[in-house]
Short mmCIF file of C-alpha atoms in Angstrom, two decimals:
data_model
loop_
_atom_site.label_atom_id
_atom_site.label_comp_id
_atom_site.label_asym_id
_atom_site.label_seq_id
_atom_site.Cartn_x
_atom_site.Cartn_y
_atom_site.Cartn_z
CA MET A 4 0.00 0.00 0.00
CA ASN A 5 1.25 3.47 -0.80
CA VAL A 6 1.19 5.23 2.58
CA PHE A 7 2.42 8.59 1.32
CA GLY A 8 -0.50 9.65 -0.81
CA ALA A 9 -0.78 10.74 -4.42
CA ASP A 10 1.11 13.99 -3.83
CA ARG A 11 4.30 11.93 -3.34
CA ALA A 12 3.74 9.53 -6.21
CA VAL A 13 6.63 11.16 -8.10
CA ALA A 14 9.08 13.49 -6.36
CA HIS A 15 11.90 15.35 -8.07
CA ALA A 16 15.33 16.60 -7.06
CA GLU A 17 18.45 18.06 -8.63
CA VAL A 18 22.07 17.20 -7.73
CA ASP A 19 25.21 19.04 -8.85
CA ALA A 20 28.51 17.57 -10.10
CA GLU A 21 29.85 17.30 -6.53
CA GLY A 22 26.79 15.38 -5.33
CA ARG A 23 25.21 18.33 -3.49
CA LEU A 24 21.43 18.53 -3.34
CA LEU A 25 20.43 21.75 -5.10
CA ALA A 26 16.63 21.44 -4.97
CA ALA A 27 14.10 18.81 -3.92
CA ASP A 28 10.37 18.28 -3.64
CA PRO A 29 9.07 17.95 -0.06
CA ALA A 30 9.12 14.13 0.02
CA ILE A 31 12.80 13.86 -0.97
CA ASP A 32 13.75 16.88 1.13
CA ALA A 33 12.17 15.29 4.21
CA LEU A 34 13.78 11.89 3.56
CA ASN A 35 17.16 13.54 3.03
CA GLY A 36 16.71 15.58 6.20
CA ARG A 37 16.01 12.49 8.28
CA ALA A 38 19.27 11.05 6.91
CA GLY A 39 21.17 14.11 8.16
CA GLY A 40 21.32 16.11 4.92
CA ALA A 41 20.11 19.50 3.79
CA ILE A 42 19.71 21.59 0.65
CA GLY A 43 23.18 22.72 -0.45
CA ALA A 44 24.92 19.81 1.30
CA PRO A 45 25.87 16.41 -0.16
CA LEU A 46 22.85 14.17 -0.80
CA ALA A 47 22.61 12.13 2.42
CA VAL A 48 20.58 9.15 1.15
CA PRO A 49 23.32 6.75 -0.03
CA GLN A 50 21.16 4.86 -2.53
CA LEU A 51 20.03 8.07 -4.26
CA ALA A 52 23.55 9.48 -4.19
CA THR A 53 24.91 6.30 -5.78
CA ALA A 54 22.34 6.40 -8.60
CA ALA A 55 23.18 10.06 -9.30
CA ARG A 56 26.91 9.35 -9.30
CA LEU A 57 26.50 6.37 -11.65
CA ALA A 58 24.37 8.36 -14.09
CA ARG A 59 26.88 11.21 -14.11
CA ARG A 60 29.86 8.86 -14.63
CA LEU A 61 28.26 6.85 -17.46
CA GLY A 62 26.43 9.77 -19.05
CA VAL A 63 23.24 7.70 -19.39
CA ILE A 64 19.87 7.51 -17.66
CA VAL A 65 19.96 5.10 -14.72
CA SER A 66 16.68 3.58 -13.53
CA ARG A 67 16.53 1.09 -10.69
CA GLY A 68 14.60 -0.05 -7.67
CA ILE A 69 16.13 0.78 -4.31
CA VAL A 70 15.34 0.16 -0.65
CA VAL A 71 16.04 3.02 1.77
CA ALA A 72 16.13 2.60 5.54
CA ASP A 73 13.92 5.28 7.12
CA ALA A 74 13.60 5.13 10.92
CA ASP A 75 11.93 1.81 11.78
CA THR A 76 10.73 1.08 8.26
CA ASP A 77 12.18 0.47 4.81
CA LEU A 78 11.01 2.41 1.77
CA GLU A 79 10.79 0.66 -1.59
CA LEU A 80 11.42 3.34 -4.21
CA TRP A 81 12.04 3.58 -7.93
CA VAL A 82 14.66 6.15 -8.85
CA ARG A 83 15.36 7.58 -12.30
CA ALA A 84 18.61 9.56 -12.57
CA GLN A 85 19.07 11.61 -15.74
CA PRO A 86 22.29 13.53 -16.53
CA ASP A 87 21.68 17.14 -17.55
CA GLY A 88 24.94 18.96 -18.27
CA ASP A 89 26.95 19.06 -15.06
CA ARG A 90 23.86 18.16 -13.01
CA VAL A 91 21.69 15.11 -12.47
CA ARG A 92 17.90 15.22 -12.23
CA LEU A 93 16.25 12.64 -9.98
CA ALA A 94 12.68 11.37 -10.22
CA VAL A 95 11.64 9.15 -7.31
CA SER A 96 8.40 7.17 -7.35
CA GLY A 97 6.82 4.20 -5.62
CA TRP A 98 7.17 5.30 -1.99
CA ARG A 99 6.08 1.93 -0.71
CA GLU A 100 6.61 1.26 2.98
CA LYS A 101 7.45 -2.14 4.42
CA PRO A 102 8.82 -3.43 7.73
CA ALA A 103 12.56 -2.81 7.99
CA TRP A 104 14.81 -5.75 7.20
CA ARG A 105 16.37 -7.19 10.32
CA PRO A 106 18.72 -10.16 10.60
CA THR A 107 17.28 -13.10 12.48
CA GLY A 108 18.61 -16.12 14.32
CA ARG A 109 22.38 -16.48 14.37
CA ASP A 110 22.83 -13.56 11.96
CA ALA A 111 21.24 -11.17 14.45
CA ALA A 112 24.28 -11.43 16.75
CA MET A 113 26.38 -9.76 14.06
CA PHE A 114 24.29 -6.60 14.41
CA ALA A 115 24.45 -6.16 18.17
CA PRO A 116 24.06 -2.58 19.44
CA ALA A 117 27.76 -2.61 20.41
CA ALA A 118 28.79 -2.47 16.75
CA ASP A 119 30.58 0.80 15.93
CA TRP A 120 30.08 0.79 12.15
CA ARG A 121 27.34 -0.10 9.74
CA TRP A 122 28.13 -0.64 6.09
CA GLU A 123 26.51 -2.22 3.04
CA THR A 124 27.72 -3.30 -0.39
CA ASP A 125 26.16 -4.31 -3.66
CA ALA A 126 26.75 -7.68 -5.32
CA SER A 127 30.10 -6.41 -6.68
CA LEU A 128 31.26 -5.55 -3.13
CA ARG A 129 31.15 -1.81 -3.79
CA LEU A 130 30.03 0.30 -0.87
CA THR A 131 26.45 1.53 -1.03
CA PHE A 132 26.17 2.71 2.58
CA VAL A 133 28.57 3.74 5.37
CA SER A 134 27.47 4.99 8.81
CA LEU A 135 27.62 8.75 8.54
CA GLU A 136 28.35 9.38 12.24
CA ALA A 137 31.08 6.75 12.48
CA ALA A 138 32.76 7.94 9.29
CA THR A 139 32.75 11.54 10.49
CA ALA A 140 34.24 10.53 13.84
CA ALA A 141 37.06 8.74 11.98
CA GLY A 142 37.75 11.78 9.80
CA LEU A 143 36.28 10.19 6.66
CA ASP A 144 33.80 11.48 4.11
CA ALA A 145 31.19 8.74 3.91
CA PHE A 146 29.92 10.01 0.56
CA THR A 147 33.28 9.77 -1.21
CA LEU A 148 33.41 6.10 -0.19
CA LEU A 149 30.14 5.25 -1.95
CA GLY A 150 30.81 3.24 -5.08
CA GLN A 151 34.32 2.36 -3.90
CA PRO A 152 35.36 -1.28 -3.22
CA LEU A 153 34.93 -2.51 0.35
CA THR A 154 38.73 -2.75 0.54
CA ALA A 155 38.99 1.01 0.01
CA LEU A 156 37.57 1.38 3.53
CA PHE A 157 38.89 -1.75 5.25
CA ALA A 158 42.24 -3.54 4.85
CA LEU A 159 41.59 -7.25 5.48
CA GLU A 160 43.88 -9.30 7.72
CA ASP A 161 44.34 -12.95 8.68
CA GLY A 162 42.28 -14.34 11.54
CA ALA A 163 43.70 -16.19 14.54
CA ASP A 164 43.68 -19.45 12.56
CA GLY A 165 45.32 -17.86 9.52
CA ALA A 166 42.07 -17.82 7.53
CA LEU A 167 40.25 -14.93 5.87
CA PRO A 168 36.59 -15.64 6.76
CA ILE A 169 35.33 -13.28 4.07
CA LEU A 170 36.93 -15.30 1.23
CA ASP A 171 35.11 -18.55 1.93
CA ALA A 172 31.90 -16.65 2.71
CA LEU A 173 31.95 -14.77 -0.59
CA ALA A 174 32.73 -17.89 -2.58
CA ARG A 175 29.69 -19.55 -1.02
CA ARG A 176 27.58 -16.36 -0.93
CA ARG A 177 26.87 -16.65 2.79
CA SER A 178 27.27 -14.64 6.00
CA PHE A 179 30.54 -14.34 7.89
CA GLU A 180 31.83 -13.00 11.19
CA ALA A 181 35.06 -12.22 13.04
CA GLN A 182 36.97 -11.00 9.97
CA PRO A 183 39.95 -8.98 11.30
CA ALA A 184 40.58 -5.74 9.42
CA ARG A 185 41.69 -2.18 9.94
CA ILE A 186 40.31 1.14 8.76
CA ARG A 187 42.73 2.23 6.04
CA ALA A 188 42.54 5.94 6.85
CA SER A 189 43.41 5.56 10.55
CA GLY A 190 44.86 2.07 11.03
CA GLN A 191 42.19 1.36 13.67
CA LYS A 192 41.69 -2.39 14.17
CA VAL A 193 38.14 -3.71 13.70
CA LEU A 194 36.27 -6.99 13.49
CA LEU A 195 33.91 -7.26 10.53
CA SER A 196 30.73 -9.32 10.33
CA ALA A 197 28.15 -9.36 7.57
CA VAL A 198 24.92 -10.97 6.46
CA ALA A 199 24.58 -11.98 2.83
CA ARG A 200 21.48 -10.37 1.35
CA ARG A 201 19.51 -11.89 -1.51
CA ASP A 202 17.14 -10.46 -4.09
CA GLN A 203 13.66 -11.61 -5.10
CA VAL A 204 15.03 -14.55 -7.12
CA ASP A 205 17.36 -15.63 -4.30
CA GLU A 206 20.51 -14.35 -6.00
CA PHE A 207 23.34 -12.79 -4.00
CA ALA A 208 22.62 -9.04 -3.72
CA GLY A 209 25.41 -7.83 -1.46
CA LEU A 210 26.39 -7.62 2.19
CA SER A 211 24.89 -5.84 5.18
CA GLY A 212 27.74 -5.51 7.60
CA ALA A 213 28.88 -4.24 10.97
CA ALA A 214 32.29 -3.39 12.36
CA GLU A 215 33.37 -3.46 15.98
CA MET A 216 36.44 -1.53 17.14
CA ILE A 217 39.26 -3.55 18.73
CA VAL A 218 41.08 -1.79 21.54
CA THR A 219 43.92 -4.25 22.13
CA PRO A 220 44.25 -6.38 18.99
CA ALA A 221 46.55 -9.35 18.77
CA THR A 222 48.92 -9.62 15.83
CA PRO A 223 48.42 -13.08 14.30
CA GLU A 224 51.29 -14.91 12.72
CA ALA A 225 50.91 -15.24 8.95
CA VAL A 226 49.86 -18.76 7.97
CA PRO A 227 48.48 -20.25 4.76
CA LEU A 228 44.96 -19.73 3.47
CA PRO A 229 42.60 -22.61 4.24
CA ALA A 230 42.45 -25.38 1.67
CA SER A 231 38.68 -24.80 1.29
CA PHE A 232 39.24 -22.11 -1.33
CA THR A 233 41.22 -24.21 -3.79
CA GLY A 234 39.22 -27.33 -2.99
CA GLY A 235 37.13 -26.77 -6.13
CA LEU A 236 35.92 -23.24 -5.41
CA ASP A 237 38.56 -21.66 -7.66
CA LYS A 238 37.37 -23.77 -10.59
CA ALA A 239 33.74 -23.01 -9.77
CA LEU A 240 34.50 -19.29 -9.94
CA ARG A 241 36.65 -19.34 -13.07
CA THR A 242 33.94 -20.71 -15.39
CA PRO A 243 31.22 -18.08 -14.79
CA LEU A 244 33.78 -15.27 -14.68
CA ALA A 245 35.26 -16.37 -18.00
CA ARG A 246 31.74 -16.44 -19.49
CA ILE A 247 31.04 -12.91 -18.22
CA VAL A 248 34.29 -11.63 -19.74
CA ALA A 249 33.63 -13.35 -23.08
CA ASN A 250 30.06 -12.02 -23.34
CA ALA A 251 31.09 -8.50 -22.32
CA ASN A 252 33.91 -8.54 -24.89
CA SER A 253 31.41 -9.65 -27.54
CA ILE A 254 29.09 -6.75 -26.67
CA HIS A 255 32.01 -4.30 -26.67
CA ALA A 256 33.14 -5.57 -30.09
CA GLN A 257 29.52 -5.21 -31.34
CA THR A 258 29.65 -8.63 -33.00
CA ASP A 259 25.84 -8.85 -33.00
CA GLY A 260 25.32 -5.38 -34.41
CA PRO A 261 26.04 -1.73 -33.60
CA ILE A 262 25.13 -0.26 -30.21
CA ALA A 263 25.55 3.19 -28.66
CA PRO A 264 29.22 3.94 -27.90
CA ARG A 265 28.51 4.55 -24.22
CA TYR A 266 27.01 1.07 -23.86
CA ALA A 267 29.98 -0.47 -25.66
CA SER A 268 32.23 1.36 -23.20
CA TYR A 269 30.15 0.08 -20.28
CA ALA A 270 30.53 -3.49 -21.59
CA ASN A 271 34.28 -2.97 -21.70
CA ASP A 272 34.17 -1.89 -18.04
CA ILE A 273 32.34 -5.12 -17.20
CA ALA A 274 34.97 -7.17 -19.06
CA ASP A 275 37.77 -5.36 -17.20
CA ALA A 276 36.08 -6.07 -13.87
CA GLY A 277 35.69 -9.75 -14.81
CA ARG A 278 39.35 -10.01 -15.75
CA HIS A 279 40.27 -8.38 -12.44
CA LEU A 280 38.26 -11.02 -10.56
CA LEU A 281 39.88 -13.80 -12.59
CA GLU A 282 43.29 -12.41 -11.67
CA LEU A 283 42.22 -12.38 -8.01
CA VAL A 284 41.20 -16.04 -8.19
CA GLY A 285 44.58 -16.90 -9.71
CA ASP A 286 46.38 -14.86 -7.08
CA LEU A 287 44.52 -16.59 -4.27
CA VAL A 288 45.52 -19.98 -5.67
CA ASP A 289 49.14 -18.80 -5.86
CA LEU A 290 48.87 -17.32 -2.38
CA GLN A 291 47.89 -20.65 -0.91
CA ALA A 292 50.74 -22.36 -2.78
CA VAL A 293 53.53 -19.98 -1.71
CA GLU A 294 52.42 -19.99 1.94
CA ARG A 295 52.51 -23.76 2.31
CA PRO A 296 55.37 -24.85 4.61
CA ASP A 297 56.47 -27.43 2.02
CA PHE A 298 56.43 -25.03 -0.95
CA ARG A 299 59.56 -25.56 -3.05
CA LEU A 300 60.73 -24.68 -6.56
CA THR A 301 63.13 -26.81 -8.56
CA PRO A 302 65.94 -24.60 -9.90
CA GLU A 303 67.06 -24.90 -13.50
CA ARG A 304 69.20 -22.88 -15.87
CA ILE A 305 67.26 -19.92 -17.22
CA ASP A 306 68.16 -16.74 -19.12
CA LEU A 307 66.90 -13.57 -17.43
CA ALA A 308 67.31 -11.59 -20.66
CA ASP A 309 65.08 -14.10 -22.45
CA VAL A 310 62.54 -13.86 -19.61
CA ALA A 311 62.53 -10.07 -20.03
CA ARG A 312 61.95 -10.26 -23.79
CA ARG A 313 59.12 -12.78 -23.39
CA ALA A 314 57.38 -10.64 -20.76
CA ALA A 315 57.67 -7.58 -23.01
CA GLY A 316 56.18 -9.59 -25.87
CA LEU A 317 53.25 -10.76 -23.75
CA LEU A 318 52.39 -7.18 -22.77
CA GLY A 319 53.26 -5.56 -26.10
CA VAL A 320 49.66 -4.83 -27.11
CA ARG A 321 48.86 -3.38 -23.71
CA ALA A 322 51.95 -1.15 -23.89
CA GLY A 323 50.89 0.07 -27.35
CA ASP A 324 47.38 0.86 -26.15
CA ALA A 325 48.85 2.82 -23.23
CA GLY A 326 51.22 4.77 -25.50
CA VAL A 327 54.25 3.54 -23.54
CA VAL A 328 57.52 2.24 -25.03
CA VAL A 329 59.14 -0.80 -23.41
CA ALA A 330 62.91 -0.91 -23.99
CA GLN A 331 63.92 -4.56 -23.67
CA PRO A 332 67.32 -6.28 -23.77
CA PRO A 333 68.73 -6.87 -27.28
CA ALA A 334 68.29 -10.31 -28.83
CA GLU A 335 71.97 -11.26 -28.41
CA ARG A 336 72.05 -10.42 -24.66
CA THR A 337 72.09 -13.39 -22.25
CA VAL A 338 72.15 -13.46 -18.44
CA PRO A 339 72.28 -17.07 -17.17
CA ALA A 340 70.64 -17.62 -13.79
CA SER A 341 69.30 -20.39 -11.57
CA GLY A 342 65.55 -20.36 -11.12
CA ASP A 343 62.14 -21.62 -12.23
CA PHE A 344 61.36 -20.25 -15.70
CA ARG A 345 57.56 -20.14 -15.33
CA ARG A 346 57.69 -18.44 -11.94
CA ALA A 347 60.39 -15.99 -13.04
CA LEU A 348 58.23 -15.03 -16.04
CA GLN A 349 55.24 -14.61 -13.70
CA ILE A 350 57.23 -12.19 -11.53
CA VAL A 351 58.47 -10.10 -14.48
CA VAL A 352 55.01 -9.94 -16.10
CA ASN A 353 53.61 -8.70 -12.79
CA LEU A 354 56.32 -6.04 -12.45
CA LEU A 355 55.97 -4.90 -16.04
CA GLY A 356 52.16 -4.81 -15.73
CA ASN A 357 52.45 -2.57 -12.67
CA ALA A 358 54.90 -0.30 -14.50
CA LEU A 359 52.47 0.03 -17.43
CA ARG A 360 49.59 0.78 -15.08
CA TYR A 361 51.35 3.77 -13.53
CA SER A 362 53.39 5.06 -16.49
CA PRO A 363 52.20 8.25 -18.22
CA LYS A 364 51.48 8.20 -21.94
CA GLY A 365 54.60 8.84 -24.01
CA SER A 366 56.98 7.58 -21.33
CA VAL A 367 59.55 4.77 -21.55
CA ILE A 368 59.92 1.67 -19.39
CA VAL A 369 63.46 0.27 -19.42
CA ILE A 370 64.24 -3.38 -18.66
CA GLU A 371 67.88 -3.77 -17.66
CA VAL A 372 69.64 -7.10 -17.10
CA GLY A 373 73.10 -7.97 -15.84
CA SER A 374 75.07 -9.88 -13.22
CA ASP A 375 77.55 -9.06 -10.50
CA GLY A 376 78.81 -10.65 -7.30
CA GLY A 377 77.26 -14.00 -8.09
CA ARG A 378 73.79 -12.53 -8.62
CA ALA A 379 71.88 -12.17 -11.86
CA ARG A 380 69.61 -9.11 -11.91
CA LEU A 381 66.64 -7.88 -13.90
CA THR A 382 65.46 -4.31 -13.23
CA ILE A 383 62.29 -2.65 -14.52
CA ALA A 384 62.53 1.16 -14.35
CA ASP A 385 59.47 3.31 -15.10
CA GLN A 386 58.73 7.03 -15.19
CA GLY A 387 55.58 6.90 -13.08
CA LYS A 388 54.78 8.63 -9.82
CA GLY A 389 57.09 6.38 -7.83
CA VAL A 390 56.75 4.92 -4.33
CA ALA A 391 57.40 7.05 -1.26
CA PRO A 392 60.09 5.67 1.09
CA ALA A 393 57.50 5.17 3.84
CA ASP A 394 55.49 2.86 1.55
CA GLN A 395 58.31 0.76 0.10
CA ALA A 396 58.16 -1.92 2.78
CA ARG A 397 54.40 -2.34 3.03
CA ILE A 398 53.75 -2.71 -0.71
CA PHE A 399 55.19 -6.22 -0.38
CA ASP A 400 52.64 -7.13 2.31
CA LYS A 401 49.42 -9.03 1.65
CA PHE A 402 46.45 -6.99 0.38
CA GLU A 403 48.45 -3.76 0.50
CA ARG A 404 48.27 -1.00 -2.11
CA VAL A 405 49.71 2.50 -1.85
CA ASP A 406 46.42 4.07 -2.95
CA PRO A 407 43.46 1.65 -2.81
CA SER A 408 41.16 4.23 -4.43
CA GLU A 409 43.06 3.95 -7.71
CA PRO A 410 42.12 1.29 -10.28
CA GLY A 411 44.57 -1.56 -10.19
CA GLY A 412 45.37 -4.88 -8.61
CA ASN A 413 44.27 -6.52 -5.41
CA GLY A 414 47.38 -6.07 -3.27
CA LEU A 415 48.64 -9.63 -3.71
CA GLY A 416 50.90 -9.43 -6.77
CA LEU A 417 54.03 -8.03 -5.16
CA TYR A 418 53.61 -10.18 -2.05
CA ILE A 419 53.44 -13.34 -4.17
CA ALA A 420 56.26 -12.15 -6.46
CA ARG A 421 58.64 -11.64 -3.54
CA ARG A 422 57.71 -15.02 -2.01
CA LEU A 423 58.41 -16.67 -5.38
CA ALA A 424 61.73 -14.83 -5.76
CA ARG A 425 62.88 -15.92 -2.31
CA ALA A 426 61.76 -19.49 -2.98
CA MET A 427 64.31 -19.43 -5.83
CA ASP A 428 67.04 -18.19 -3.42
CA GLY A 429 66.60 -14.70 -4.84
CA ASP A 430 64.89 -11.48 -3.83
CA LEU A 431 62.69 -8.66 -5.08
CA THR A 432 63.46 -5.07 -4.06
CA VAL A 433 62.42 -1.54 -4.97
CA GLU A 434 64.22 1.80 -5.22
CA SER A 435 62.16 4.92 -5.69
CA ASP A 436 61.39 8.48 -4.71
CA ALA A 437 57.86 9.85 -4.84
CA GLY A 438 57.41 11.49 -8.23
CA GLY A 439 60.64 10.07 -9.63
CA GLY A 440 59.59 6.71 -11.01
CA ALA A 441 60.35 3.28 -9.54
CA ARG A 442 63.00 0.59 -10.08
CA PHE A 443 61.99 -2.96 -9.16
CA THR A 444 64.84 -5.48 -9.22
CA LEU A 445 64.56 -9.27 -9.35
CA SER A 446 67.79 -10.97 -8.30
CA LEU A 447 68.59 -14.69 -8.66
CA PRO A 448 71.72 -16.80 -8.26
CA ALA A 449 73.94 -16.26 -11.32
CA ILE A 450 75.33 -19.16 -13.39
CA THR A 451 78.81 -18.78 -14.82
CA PRO A 452 79.57 -20.02 -18.35
CA ARG A 453 81.45 -23.02 -16.86
CA GLU A 454 78.34 -24.19 -15.07
#
C-alpha cells in the first residue's frame, strides 16, 4: 500500500557535479533531512547518491529499484537519474513502505548494538552505505566512499587461525563473522561481520555488515589460506567469470550489431572487472601455494634476458594501447641464472604490468639485465609517480596497495612475487622516490659459463 498519498507519487530533485542537493520536492527533502542532509549539502541518502553518481559517470539515464532505511521502516522506491549537463535530475516514485529488514537467528548477533560501524555493499562488493556518524568521527567522508570497493575502507587481515573468513563466505555467498581488518585511513583495528542479502530470485545481492572496534588487537602470525578455497571453489569461480568476460567482450566488439558507444564502453568496463576477478582467483591460488610450509621450486638454468623479452612480448599490445615504449634487452644479450622459468616469467610480467599501469602516456619503461657478485639481476625502471620511502616496505605485504582508491590490482601481486623470488634463493626489491619513477629489481643466483 502506498502510505504517502498521491502527492508523493513522483518526487523530483536536482544534484550538482559534486553530489550536493540543489533542490528537492518535499518528500525527498524530508527523507534527506532524516538522513542528516540538507539543501546545499551532499545528498545524504546513499542509494540516491549512488544512482546520481553512476548516471553522471556513465552519461546515461539510470533507472533502478532501491530500498532506503527510514527510521523503523524500509522504503521501496524507484529512482530515475538523468544527466543534464553538469547536473543530475532525480525522479523518485513508488514510496512503498514495508517493515525494515532485520537479521534473524544467528545472523542477528552480528548486528548487536555494540557495533561501531554499519556498512553495506552491492553484489560487486562496492560500498552503497557507510554509517555517517562513524565515518565523520574517523575523519572520513562517507559520501566519497560510496561506489568504492569494500577494501577502500577496510584492509583485510588474517584471523587467529590464519584464515580470511570473508573469502570462503563470498565464494559460497553466505554470511561471515570475526573478519579482522583495519580502517585504512586511521589504522584502527576492527572486526567485521556481515549478512549476505539476496534479491527476489534468491541471487546474492550484497552484504549488510557491521564493524566493531578492537582496543587491544593481537597480531596473528601469517599462515596459509585454508584449503577450502582451492578445494574446487577456484574452478567453480573461473567458469562463470570467463563467461562474463567473453560475453562483455562480444558486446564491446559489437559482434551482433552496432550499439551506442557509451554502452559499448560500459561493456568494456564489465569485461575489465571480470578479468580483475579472474586475476584475483589466480592470485589466491598462488597465495595458498607460496604460503605452504612445504612449498619448493626446482631450480634450473634460465636466461633472465630471455625472460625479459618474453614478458615484453606478452604485454606488447597493452603497452601500445597505453602509448608507452618498453625498452627490452637486445636479442643477443644473455644473463644465465638459476631459477624456475615459469615463476620468473610470472614475476616479471607482474612487475611490467604494474609499470604500465602507472606510467604516463609517451613515457619509456626500461628493462635492464646484468650480473655481478654471483647474482643475476633484472630491473624494470618506469617514469611513473614512484613509491614514497615510507610505503616501500608495506607494498610487499598481503592486500596492501599504496592508494586503494586507484584502479589496479588486489594487493597480492608483489607479495606473491617476492615469495616466489625468495623461494628461488633470490629477492625482489624496490628503489624509488615519490614522483621520480620506480626501479623494481629481481635478483637470482647467477650461473657462470662453466656451469
